[in-house]
PDB file of C-alpha atoms and ligand atoms in Angstrom:
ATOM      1  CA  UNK A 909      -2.167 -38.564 -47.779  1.00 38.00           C
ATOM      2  CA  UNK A 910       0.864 -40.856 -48.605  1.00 38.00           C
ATOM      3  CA  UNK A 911       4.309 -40.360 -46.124  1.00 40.00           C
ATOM      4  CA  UNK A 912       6.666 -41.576 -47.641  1.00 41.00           C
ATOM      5  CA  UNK A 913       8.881 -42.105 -44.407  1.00 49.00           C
ATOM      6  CA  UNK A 914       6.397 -44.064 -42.748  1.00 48.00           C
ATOM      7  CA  UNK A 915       6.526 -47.632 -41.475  1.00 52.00           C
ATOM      8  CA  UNK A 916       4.227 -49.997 -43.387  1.00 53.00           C
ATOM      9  CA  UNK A 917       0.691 -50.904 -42.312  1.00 55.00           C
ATOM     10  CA  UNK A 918       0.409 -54.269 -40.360  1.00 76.00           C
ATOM     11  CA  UNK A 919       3.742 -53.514 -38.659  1.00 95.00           C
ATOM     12  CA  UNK A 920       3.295 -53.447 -35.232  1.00 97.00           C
ATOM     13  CA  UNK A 921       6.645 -52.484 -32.680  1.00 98.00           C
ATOM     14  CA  UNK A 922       5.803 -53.841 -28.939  1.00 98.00           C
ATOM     15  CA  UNK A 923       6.797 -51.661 -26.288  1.00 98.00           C
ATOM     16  CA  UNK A 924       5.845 -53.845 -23.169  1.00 98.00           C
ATOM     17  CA  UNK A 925       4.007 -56.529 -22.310  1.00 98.00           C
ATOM     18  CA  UNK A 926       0.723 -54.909 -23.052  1.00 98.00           C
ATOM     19  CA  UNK A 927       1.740 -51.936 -25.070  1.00 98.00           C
ATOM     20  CA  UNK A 928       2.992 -51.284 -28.540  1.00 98.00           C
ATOM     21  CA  UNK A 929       3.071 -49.325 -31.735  1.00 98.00           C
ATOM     22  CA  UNK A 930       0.430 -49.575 -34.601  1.00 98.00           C
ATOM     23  CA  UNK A 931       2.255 -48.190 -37.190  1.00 98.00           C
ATOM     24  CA  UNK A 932       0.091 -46.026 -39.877  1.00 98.00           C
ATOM     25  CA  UNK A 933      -3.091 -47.811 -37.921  1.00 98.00           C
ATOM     26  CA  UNK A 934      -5.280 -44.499 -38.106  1.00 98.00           C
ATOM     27  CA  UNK A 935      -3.923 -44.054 -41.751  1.00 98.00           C
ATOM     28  CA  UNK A 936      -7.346 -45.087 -43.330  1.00 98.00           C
ATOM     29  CA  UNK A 937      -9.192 -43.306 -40.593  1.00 97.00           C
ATOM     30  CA  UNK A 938      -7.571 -39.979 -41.353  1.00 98.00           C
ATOM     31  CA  UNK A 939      -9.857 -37.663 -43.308  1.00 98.00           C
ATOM     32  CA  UNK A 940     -12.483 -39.016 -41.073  1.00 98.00           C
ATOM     33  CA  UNK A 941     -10.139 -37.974 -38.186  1.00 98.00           C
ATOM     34  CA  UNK A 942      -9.255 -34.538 -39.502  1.00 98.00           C
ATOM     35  CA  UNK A 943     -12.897 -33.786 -40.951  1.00 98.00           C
ATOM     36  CA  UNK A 944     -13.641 -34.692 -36.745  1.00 98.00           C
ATOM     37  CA  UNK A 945     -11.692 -32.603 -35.324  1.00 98.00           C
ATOM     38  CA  UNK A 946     -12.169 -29.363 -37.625  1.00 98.00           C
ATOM     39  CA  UNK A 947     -16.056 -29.391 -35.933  1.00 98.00           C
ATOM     40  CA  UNK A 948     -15.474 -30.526 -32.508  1.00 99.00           C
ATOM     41  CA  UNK A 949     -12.657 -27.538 -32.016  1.00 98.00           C
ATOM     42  CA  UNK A 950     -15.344 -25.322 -33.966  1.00 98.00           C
ATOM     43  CA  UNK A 951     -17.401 -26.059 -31.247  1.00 98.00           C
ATOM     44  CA  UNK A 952     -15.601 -26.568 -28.415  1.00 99.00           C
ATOM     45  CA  UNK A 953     -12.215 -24.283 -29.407  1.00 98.00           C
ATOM     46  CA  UNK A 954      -8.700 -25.736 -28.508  1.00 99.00           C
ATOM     47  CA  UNK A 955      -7.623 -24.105 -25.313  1.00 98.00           C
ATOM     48  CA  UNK A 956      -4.940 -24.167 -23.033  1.00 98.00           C
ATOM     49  CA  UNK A 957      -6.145 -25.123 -19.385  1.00 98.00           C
ATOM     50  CA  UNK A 958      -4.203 -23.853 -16.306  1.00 98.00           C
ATOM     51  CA  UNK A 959      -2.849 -26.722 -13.758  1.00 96.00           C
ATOM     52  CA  UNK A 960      -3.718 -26.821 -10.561  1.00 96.00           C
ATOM     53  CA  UNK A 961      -0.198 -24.522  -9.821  1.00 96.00           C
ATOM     54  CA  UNK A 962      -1.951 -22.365 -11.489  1.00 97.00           C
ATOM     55  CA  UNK A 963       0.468 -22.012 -15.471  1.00 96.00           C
ATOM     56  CA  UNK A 964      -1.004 -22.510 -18.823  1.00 97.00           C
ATOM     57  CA  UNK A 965      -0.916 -25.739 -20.087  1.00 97.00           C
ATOM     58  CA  UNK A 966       1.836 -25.709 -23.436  1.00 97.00           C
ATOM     59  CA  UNK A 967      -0.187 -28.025 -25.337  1.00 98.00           C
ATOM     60  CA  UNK A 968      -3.743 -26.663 -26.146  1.00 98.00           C
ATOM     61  CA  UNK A 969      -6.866 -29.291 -25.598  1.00 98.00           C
ATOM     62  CA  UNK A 970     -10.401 -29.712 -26.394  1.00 99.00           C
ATOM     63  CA  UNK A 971     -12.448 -33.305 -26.275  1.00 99.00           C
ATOM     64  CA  UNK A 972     -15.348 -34.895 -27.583  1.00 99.00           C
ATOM     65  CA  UNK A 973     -17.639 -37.919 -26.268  1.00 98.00           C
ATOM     66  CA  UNK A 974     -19.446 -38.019 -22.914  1.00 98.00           C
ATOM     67  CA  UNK A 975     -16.732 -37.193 -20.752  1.00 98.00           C
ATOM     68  CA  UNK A 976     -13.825 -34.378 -21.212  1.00 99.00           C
ATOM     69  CA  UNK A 977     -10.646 -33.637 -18.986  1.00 98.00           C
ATOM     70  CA  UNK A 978     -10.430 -30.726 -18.066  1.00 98.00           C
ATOM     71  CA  UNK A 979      -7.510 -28.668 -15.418  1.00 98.00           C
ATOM     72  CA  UNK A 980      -8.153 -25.572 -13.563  1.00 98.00           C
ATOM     73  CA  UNK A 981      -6.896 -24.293 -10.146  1.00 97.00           C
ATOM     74  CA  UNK A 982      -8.852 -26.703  -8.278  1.00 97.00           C
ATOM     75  CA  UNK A 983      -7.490 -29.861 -10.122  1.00 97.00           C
ATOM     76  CA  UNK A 984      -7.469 -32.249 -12.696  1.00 97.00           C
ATOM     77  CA  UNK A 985     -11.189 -34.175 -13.442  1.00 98.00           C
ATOM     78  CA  UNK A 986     -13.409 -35.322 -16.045  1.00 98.00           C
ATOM     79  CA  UNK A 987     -16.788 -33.708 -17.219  1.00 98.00           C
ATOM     80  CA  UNK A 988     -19.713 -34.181 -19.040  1.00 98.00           C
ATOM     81  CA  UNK A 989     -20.151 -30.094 -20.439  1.00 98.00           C
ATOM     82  CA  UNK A 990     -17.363 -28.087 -21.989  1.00 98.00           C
ATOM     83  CA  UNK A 991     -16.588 -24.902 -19.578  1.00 98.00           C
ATOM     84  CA  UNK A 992     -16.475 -22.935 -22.545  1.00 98.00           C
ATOM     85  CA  UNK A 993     -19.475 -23.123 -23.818  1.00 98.00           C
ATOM     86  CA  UNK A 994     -21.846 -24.877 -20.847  1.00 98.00           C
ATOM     87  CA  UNK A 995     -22.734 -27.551 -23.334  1.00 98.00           C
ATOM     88  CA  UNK A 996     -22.019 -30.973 -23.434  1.00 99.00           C
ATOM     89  CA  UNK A 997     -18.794 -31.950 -25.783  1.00 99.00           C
ATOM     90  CA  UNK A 998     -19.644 -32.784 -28.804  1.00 99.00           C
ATOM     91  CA  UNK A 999     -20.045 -36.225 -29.872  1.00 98.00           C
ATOM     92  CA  UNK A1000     -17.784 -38.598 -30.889  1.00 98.00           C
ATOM     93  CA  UNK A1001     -17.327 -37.972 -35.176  1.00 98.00           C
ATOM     94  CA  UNK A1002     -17.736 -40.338 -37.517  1.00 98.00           C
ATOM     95  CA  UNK A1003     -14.998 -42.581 -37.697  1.00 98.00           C
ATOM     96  CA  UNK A1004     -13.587 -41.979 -33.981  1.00 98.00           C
ATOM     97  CA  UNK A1005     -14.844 -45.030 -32.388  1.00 98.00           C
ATOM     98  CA  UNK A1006     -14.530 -47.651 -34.912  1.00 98.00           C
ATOM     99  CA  UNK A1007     -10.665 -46.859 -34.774  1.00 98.00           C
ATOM    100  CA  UNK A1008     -10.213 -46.402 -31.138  1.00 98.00           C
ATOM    101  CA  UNK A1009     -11.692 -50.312 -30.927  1.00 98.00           C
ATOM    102  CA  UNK A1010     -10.261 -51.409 -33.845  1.00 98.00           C
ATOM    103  CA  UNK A1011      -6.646 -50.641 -33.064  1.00 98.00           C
ATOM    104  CA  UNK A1012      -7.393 -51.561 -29.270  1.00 98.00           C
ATOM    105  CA  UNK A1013      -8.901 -55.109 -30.947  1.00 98.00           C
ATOM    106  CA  UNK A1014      -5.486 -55.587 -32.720  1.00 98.00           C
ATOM    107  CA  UNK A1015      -3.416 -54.632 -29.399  1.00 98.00           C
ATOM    108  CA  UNK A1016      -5.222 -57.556 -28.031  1.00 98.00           C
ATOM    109  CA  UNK A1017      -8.104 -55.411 -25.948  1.00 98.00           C
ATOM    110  CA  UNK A1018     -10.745 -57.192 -27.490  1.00 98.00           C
ATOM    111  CA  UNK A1019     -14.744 -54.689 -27.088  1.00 97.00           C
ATOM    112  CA  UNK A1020     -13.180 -52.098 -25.746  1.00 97.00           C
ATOM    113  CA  UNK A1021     -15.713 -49.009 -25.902  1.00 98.00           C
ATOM    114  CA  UNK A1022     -13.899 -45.616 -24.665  1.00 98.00           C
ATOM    115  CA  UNK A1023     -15.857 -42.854 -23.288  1.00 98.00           C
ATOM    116  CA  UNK A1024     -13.788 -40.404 -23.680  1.00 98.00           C
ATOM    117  CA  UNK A1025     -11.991 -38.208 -26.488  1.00 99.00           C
ATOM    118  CA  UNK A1026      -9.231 -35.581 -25.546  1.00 99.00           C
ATOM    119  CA  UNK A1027      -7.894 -33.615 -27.968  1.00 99.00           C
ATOM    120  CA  UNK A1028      -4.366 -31.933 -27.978  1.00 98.00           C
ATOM    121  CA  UNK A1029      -2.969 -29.599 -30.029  1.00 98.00           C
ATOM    122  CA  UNK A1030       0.971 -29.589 -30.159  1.00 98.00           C
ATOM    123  CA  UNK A1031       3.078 -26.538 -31.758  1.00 98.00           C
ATOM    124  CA  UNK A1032       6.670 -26.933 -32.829  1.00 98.00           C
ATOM    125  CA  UNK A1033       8.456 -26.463 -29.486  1.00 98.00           C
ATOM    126  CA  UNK A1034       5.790 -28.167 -27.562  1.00 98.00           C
ATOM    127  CA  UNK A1035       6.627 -30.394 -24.907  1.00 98.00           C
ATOM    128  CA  UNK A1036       4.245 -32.809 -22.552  1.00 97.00           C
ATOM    129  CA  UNK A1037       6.480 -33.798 -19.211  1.00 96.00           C
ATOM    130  CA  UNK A1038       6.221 -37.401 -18.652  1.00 97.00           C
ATOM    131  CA  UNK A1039       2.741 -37.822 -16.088  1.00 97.00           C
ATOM    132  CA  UNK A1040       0.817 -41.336 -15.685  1.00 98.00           C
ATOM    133  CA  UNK A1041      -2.550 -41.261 -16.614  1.00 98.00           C
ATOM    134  CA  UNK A1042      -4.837 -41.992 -13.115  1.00 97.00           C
ATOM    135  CA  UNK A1043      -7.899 -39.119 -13.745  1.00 97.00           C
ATOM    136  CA  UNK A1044     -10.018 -42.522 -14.949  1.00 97.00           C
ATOM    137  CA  UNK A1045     -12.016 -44.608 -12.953  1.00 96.00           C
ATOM    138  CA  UNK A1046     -10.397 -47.432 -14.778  1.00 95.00           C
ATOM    139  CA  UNK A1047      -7.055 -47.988 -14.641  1.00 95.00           C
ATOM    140  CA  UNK A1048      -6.812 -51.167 -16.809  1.00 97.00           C
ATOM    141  CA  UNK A1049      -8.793 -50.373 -19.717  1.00 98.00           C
ATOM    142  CA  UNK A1050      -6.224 -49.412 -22.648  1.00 98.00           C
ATOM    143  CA  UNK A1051      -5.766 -46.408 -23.813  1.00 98.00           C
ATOM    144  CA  UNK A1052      -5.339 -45.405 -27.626  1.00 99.00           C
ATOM    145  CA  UNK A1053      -3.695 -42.505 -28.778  1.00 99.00           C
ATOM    146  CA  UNK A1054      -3.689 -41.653 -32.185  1.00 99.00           C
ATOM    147  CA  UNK A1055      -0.724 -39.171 -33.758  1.00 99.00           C
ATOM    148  CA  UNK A1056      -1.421 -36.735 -37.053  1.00 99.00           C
ATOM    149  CA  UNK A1057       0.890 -33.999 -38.335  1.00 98.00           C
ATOM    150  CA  UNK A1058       3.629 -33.501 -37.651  1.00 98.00           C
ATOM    151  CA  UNK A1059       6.150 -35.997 -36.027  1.00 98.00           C
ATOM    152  CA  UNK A1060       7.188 -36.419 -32.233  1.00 98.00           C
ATOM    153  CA  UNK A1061       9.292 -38.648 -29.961  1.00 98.00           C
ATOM    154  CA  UNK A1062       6.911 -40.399 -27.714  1.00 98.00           C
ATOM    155  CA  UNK A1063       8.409 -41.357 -24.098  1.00 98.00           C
ATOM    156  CA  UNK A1064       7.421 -44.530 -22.830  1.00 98.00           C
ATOM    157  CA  UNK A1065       8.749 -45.396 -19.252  1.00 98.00           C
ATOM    158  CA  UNK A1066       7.960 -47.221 -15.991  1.00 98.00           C
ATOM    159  CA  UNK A1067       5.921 -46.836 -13.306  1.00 98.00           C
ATOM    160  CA  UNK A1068       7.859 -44.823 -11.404  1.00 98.00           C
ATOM    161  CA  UNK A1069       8.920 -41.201 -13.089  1.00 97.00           C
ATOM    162  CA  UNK A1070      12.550 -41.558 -13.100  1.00 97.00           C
ATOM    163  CA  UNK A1071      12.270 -45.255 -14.742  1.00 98.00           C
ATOM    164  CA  UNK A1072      14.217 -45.158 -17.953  1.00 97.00           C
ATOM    165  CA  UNK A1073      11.927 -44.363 -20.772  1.00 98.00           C
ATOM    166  CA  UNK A1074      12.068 -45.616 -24.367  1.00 98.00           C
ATOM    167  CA  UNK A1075      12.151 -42.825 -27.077  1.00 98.00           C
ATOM    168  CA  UNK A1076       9.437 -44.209 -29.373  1.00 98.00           C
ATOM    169  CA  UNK A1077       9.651 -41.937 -33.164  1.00 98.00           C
ATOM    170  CA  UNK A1078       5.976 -41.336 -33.726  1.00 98.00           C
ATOM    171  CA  UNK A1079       4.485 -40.083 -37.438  1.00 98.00           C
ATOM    172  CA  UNK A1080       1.487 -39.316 -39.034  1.00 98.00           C
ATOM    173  CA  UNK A1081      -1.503 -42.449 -38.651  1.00 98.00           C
ATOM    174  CA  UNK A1082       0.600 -44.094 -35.773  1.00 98.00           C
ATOM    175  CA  UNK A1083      -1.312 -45.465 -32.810  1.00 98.00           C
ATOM    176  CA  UNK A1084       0.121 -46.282 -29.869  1.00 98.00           C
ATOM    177  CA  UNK A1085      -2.219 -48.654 -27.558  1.00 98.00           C
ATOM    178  CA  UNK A1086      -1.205 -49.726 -23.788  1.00 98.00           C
ATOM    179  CA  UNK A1087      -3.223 -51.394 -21.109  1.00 98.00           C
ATOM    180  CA  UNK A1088      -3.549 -53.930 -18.577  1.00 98.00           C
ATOM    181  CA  UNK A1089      -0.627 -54.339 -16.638  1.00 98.00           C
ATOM    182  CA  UNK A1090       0.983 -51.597 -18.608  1.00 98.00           C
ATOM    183  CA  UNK A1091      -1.891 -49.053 -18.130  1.00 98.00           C
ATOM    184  CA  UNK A1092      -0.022 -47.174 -15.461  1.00 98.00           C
ATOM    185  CA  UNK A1093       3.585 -45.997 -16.803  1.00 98.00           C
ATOM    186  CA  UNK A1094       4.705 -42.878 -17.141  1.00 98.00           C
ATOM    187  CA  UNK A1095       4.771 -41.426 -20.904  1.00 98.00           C
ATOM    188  CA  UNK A1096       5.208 -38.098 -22.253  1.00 98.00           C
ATOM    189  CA  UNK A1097       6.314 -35.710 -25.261  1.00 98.00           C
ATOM    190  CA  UNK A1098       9.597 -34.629 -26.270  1.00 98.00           C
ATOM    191  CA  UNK A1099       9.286 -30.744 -27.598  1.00 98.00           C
ATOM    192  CA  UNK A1100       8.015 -31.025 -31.304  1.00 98.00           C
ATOM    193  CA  UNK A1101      10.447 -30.441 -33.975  1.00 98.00           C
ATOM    194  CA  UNK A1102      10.075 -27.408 -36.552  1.00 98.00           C
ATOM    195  CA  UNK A1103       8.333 -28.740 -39.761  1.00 98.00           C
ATOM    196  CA  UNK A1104       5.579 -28.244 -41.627  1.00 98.00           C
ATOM    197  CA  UNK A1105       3.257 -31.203 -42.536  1.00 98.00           C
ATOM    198  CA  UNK A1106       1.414 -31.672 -45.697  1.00 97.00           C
ATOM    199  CA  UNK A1107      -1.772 -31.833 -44.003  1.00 96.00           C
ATOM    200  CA  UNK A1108      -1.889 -30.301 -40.840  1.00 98.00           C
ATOM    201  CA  UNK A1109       1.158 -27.586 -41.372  1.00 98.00           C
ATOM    202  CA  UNK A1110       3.204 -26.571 -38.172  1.00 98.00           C
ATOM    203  CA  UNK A1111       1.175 -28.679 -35.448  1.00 98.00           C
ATOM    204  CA  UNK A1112       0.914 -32.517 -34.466  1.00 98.00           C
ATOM    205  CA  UNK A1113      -2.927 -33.618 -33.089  1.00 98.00           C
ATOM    206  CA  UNK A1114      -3.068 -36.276 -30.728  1.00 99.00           C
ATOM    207  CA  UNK A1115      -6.307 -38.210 -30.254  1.00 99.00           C
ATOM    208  CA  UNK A1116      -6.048 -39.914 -26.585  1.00 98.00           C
ATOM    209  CA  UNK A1117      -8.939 -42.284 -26.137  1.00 98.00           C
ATOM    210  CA  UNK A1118     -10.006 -43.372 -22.739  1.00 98.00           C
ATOM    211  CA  UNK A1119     -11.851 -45.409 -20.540  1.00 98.00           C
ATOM    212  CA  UNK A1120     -13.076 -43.285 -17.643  1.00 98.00           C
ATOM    213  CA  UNK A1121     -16.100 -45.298 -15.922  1.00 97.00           C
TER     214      UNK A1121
HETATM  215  C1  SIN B1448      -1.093 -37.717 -23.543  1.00 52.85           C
HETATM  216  O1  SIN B1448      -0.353 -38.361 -22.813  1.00 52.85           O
HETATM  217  O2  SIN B1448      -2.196 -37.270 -23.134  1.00 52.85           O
HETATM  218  C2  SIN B1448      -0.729 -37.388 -24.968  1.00 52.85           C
HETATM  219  C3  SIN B1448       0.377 -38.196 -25.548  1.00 52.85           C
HETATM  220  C4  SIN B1448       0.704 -37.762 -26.950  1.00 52.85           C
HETATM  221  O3  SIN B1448       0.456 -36.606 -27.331  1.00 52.85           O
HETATM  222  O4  SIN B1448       1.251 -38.570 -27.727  1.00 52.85           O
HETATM  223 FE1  FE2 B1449      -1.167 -39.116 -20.940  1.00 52.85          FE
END
């Protein structure tokens, strides 16, 4: 699908030392990407988990490869079978990992191999308050999270949460990779804007690859 509005390929927009913007990266990846997640939420159906305070989550989630996050009253972890279902998640698709090391490769983390996949479903309105990611074993391996649909305003701050954060305009195919020394800062999600996208209608899908062992 061509946007119009977005940047062209091969620019890149650094955010840190070890973090930046792949602009329309996971463009050539993205009925691969789409077909993907169509079976894994077949499967294992978006849901919205319920923190350890015990409220539903606003963004709904699902995951694929070896390991999933999931949230429930007693915390936050990582697991090999969906709760749903008792089975493992499925399988990375076709087309997941060779982007998820690709766009890592051209953010400078040369093999990386993620083994994990979460999934999140955003719906105009949707927010995600700005968190660090520490439920991984690893805390220096990137991570690589991949934005379809419709467009958000990705917050990018420091390490502590009430660093200044950079409002980083995300659209459709835009990968956003940061690791090493940057693995630890706080991001999050602005609420989603109304709109309707020519492929995915009212929703953005994020694709947040991880290293958790
Ligand atoms: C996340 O931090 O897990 C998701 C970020 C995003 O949706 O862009
Ligand atoms: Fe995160």
């Amino acid at each position: 699908m061509n946007d119009l509005f977005a940047a062209p390929h091969g620019l890149r927009t650094d955010l840190a030392k070890q973090a930046c913007v792949l602009h329309g990266f996971a463009l050539p990846f993205v009925d691969a990407l789409l077909a993907g997640v169509g079976c894994v939420s077949a499967t294992s159906l978006f849901r919205h988990f319920v923190t350890p305070g015990g409220h539903a989550m606003q963004v709904a989630m699902t995951n694929c490869g070896p390991l999933g996050w999931v949230s429930d009253r007693r915390g936050y972890r990582y697991v090999e079978c969906d709760p749903l279902t008792g089975a493992p998640w499925p399988a990375f698709p076709d087309g997941f990992l060779a982007l998820a090391s690709a766009a890592a490769a051209e953010a400078g983390f040369a093999d990386h191999v993620p083994d994990a996949c979460l999934i999140n479903r955003y719906a105009p309105g949707t927010r995600l308050s700005l968190h660090q990611d520490r439920d991984e074993d690893d805390h220096v391996a990137p991570i690589v999270s991949v934005s379809l649909g419709l467009p958000a305003t990705f917050l990018f701050g420091g390490f502590a949460r009430g660093d200044k954060a950079l409002r980083v305009p995300l659209v459709h195919g835009d990968v956003v990779v940061w690791g090493g020394v940057d693995r630890m800062r706080f991001h999050g999600v602005l609420p989603i804007a109304p709109g309707l996208h020519p492929a995915l209608g009212e929703q953005r899908i994020n694709l947040t690859f991880r290293k958790v062992h």
